[in-house]
């Protein structure tokens, strides 16, 4: 679904190597995969997300979305149709005064007939469980509800892939939960490819794969168990590990033979019971 070859990107035209926001990124995200990207502030996560969506073009190297080269300006709408993007702040993404008009914005830009647009809008709002709010003004909604409307706006374009750049960063805990559930359903039920940039480690444990970025490069990649069992490396990169993983790591250091690959409370409990 997404492939990058020797991708480099810099915001300015200065020639120094250290000005690159992204350096030598080579990755391959498969159809239907759920990939989480983590990394501390300034590591290049948002820059990479915007390159996936054709908002920025590579300085050198290539990105292909569903086989389409993002540096070809003529393909930009085809690319955005296939890979939608949801940002941090829902208020910046909602443009219309009524929820359903907002969701219709994308398909209208695709020039679809109005009955098709109406059907897509209804389906998209149902799938994020916001159907009953379709005639409400977005500013009456909670943060989590607004973010779900923003997701519906992308879904109405029927993309194969959605890129989420810290979509829960501005939400309260219940809004976060709603949005995470919505994202998981899109992947598990609707089989969409999901790329989720987050700084909440507990949102990363259900991923098929985690990519860790630092200084514009990919520094670690693997399943959640493979990545989080490297507690010291993760901490050196300025990141947290899930609490259960940290506890397992401390228990192991104090001589208790638990696995360092526990990610959930249930796994740790089961593991400890086996030791008794
Ligand atoms: P992250 O999303 O991981 O916090 P970013 O992709 O936002 O990281 O930033 C990566 C690097 O690019 C940082 O060094 C940041 O200062 C720089 N950067 C981000 N946006 C811009 C911009 N619009 N102009 C110049 N430099 C930028
Ligand atoms: Mg960012």
Tab-separated table of N, CA and C in Angstrom, residues 20 30 36 86 137 140 145 164 168 185 192 202 208 211 230 256:
chain	number	residue	atom	x	y	z
A	20	UNK	N	18.201	17.789	7.064
A	20	UNK	CA	17.156	16.894	6.592
A	20	UNK	C	16.200	16.532	7.731
A	30	UNK	N	2.057	-2.931	4.129
A	30	UNK	CA	1.238	-3.839	3.319
A	30	UNK	C	-0.246	-3.495	3.396
A	36	UNK	N	1.945	1.393	13.626
A	36	UNK	CA	2.029	2.546	14.518
A	36	UNK	C	3.421	3.152	14.399
A	86	UNK	N	-5.961	12.143	8.768
A	86	UNK	CA	-6.647	12.777	9.896
A	86	UNK	C	-5.583	13.390	10.803
A	137	UNK	N	-24.666	21.172	14.270
A	137	UNK	CA	-23.455	21.933	13.943
A	137	UNK	C	-22.246	21.309	14.649
A	140	UNK	N	-21.109	21.988	18.337
A	140	UNK	CA	-21.851	21.486	19.502
A	140	UNK	C	-21.332	20.139	19.981
A	145	UNK	N	-16.188	13.358	19.399
A	145	UNK	CA	-17.209	13.302	18.342
A	145	UNK	C	-16.750	14.068	17.101
A	164	UNK	N	-3.235	8.587	10.409
A	164	UNK	CA	-3.678	9.379	11.560
A	164	UNK	C	-2.452	9.983	12.217
A	168	UNK	N	-5.534	11.635	18.799
A	168	UNK	CA	-6.137	11.687	20.132
A	168	UNK	C	-5.423	12.670	21.049
A	185	UNK	N	-11.618	-0.530	14.616
A	185	UNK	CA	-12.652	-1.144	13.781
A	185	UNK	C	-12.370	-0.970	12.297
A	192	UNK	N	-9.163	-1.905	6.476
A	192	UNK	CA	-8.398	-0.801	5.895
A	192	UNK	C	-6.967	-0.805	6.405
A	202	UNK	N	0.275	2.963	25.077
A	202	UNK	CA	-0.798	1.962	25.179
A	202	UNK	C	-1.616	1.891	23.891
A	208	UNK	N	0.078	-4.214	14.298
A	208	UNK	CA	0.781	-5.347	13.680
A	208	UNK	C	2.283	-5.080	13.739
A	211	UNK	N	6.956	1.225	14.139
A	211	UNK	CA	8.152	1.841	13.558
A	211	UNK	C	8.579	2.946	14.519
A	230	UNK	N	12.746	-4.147	24.151
A	230	UNK	CA	14.039	-3.441	24.197
A	230	UNK	C	13.894	-2.169	25.046
A	256	UNK	N	13.527	-12.420	38.995
A	256	UNK	CA	12.329	-13.231	38.740
A	256	UNK	C	12.242	-13.492	37.235
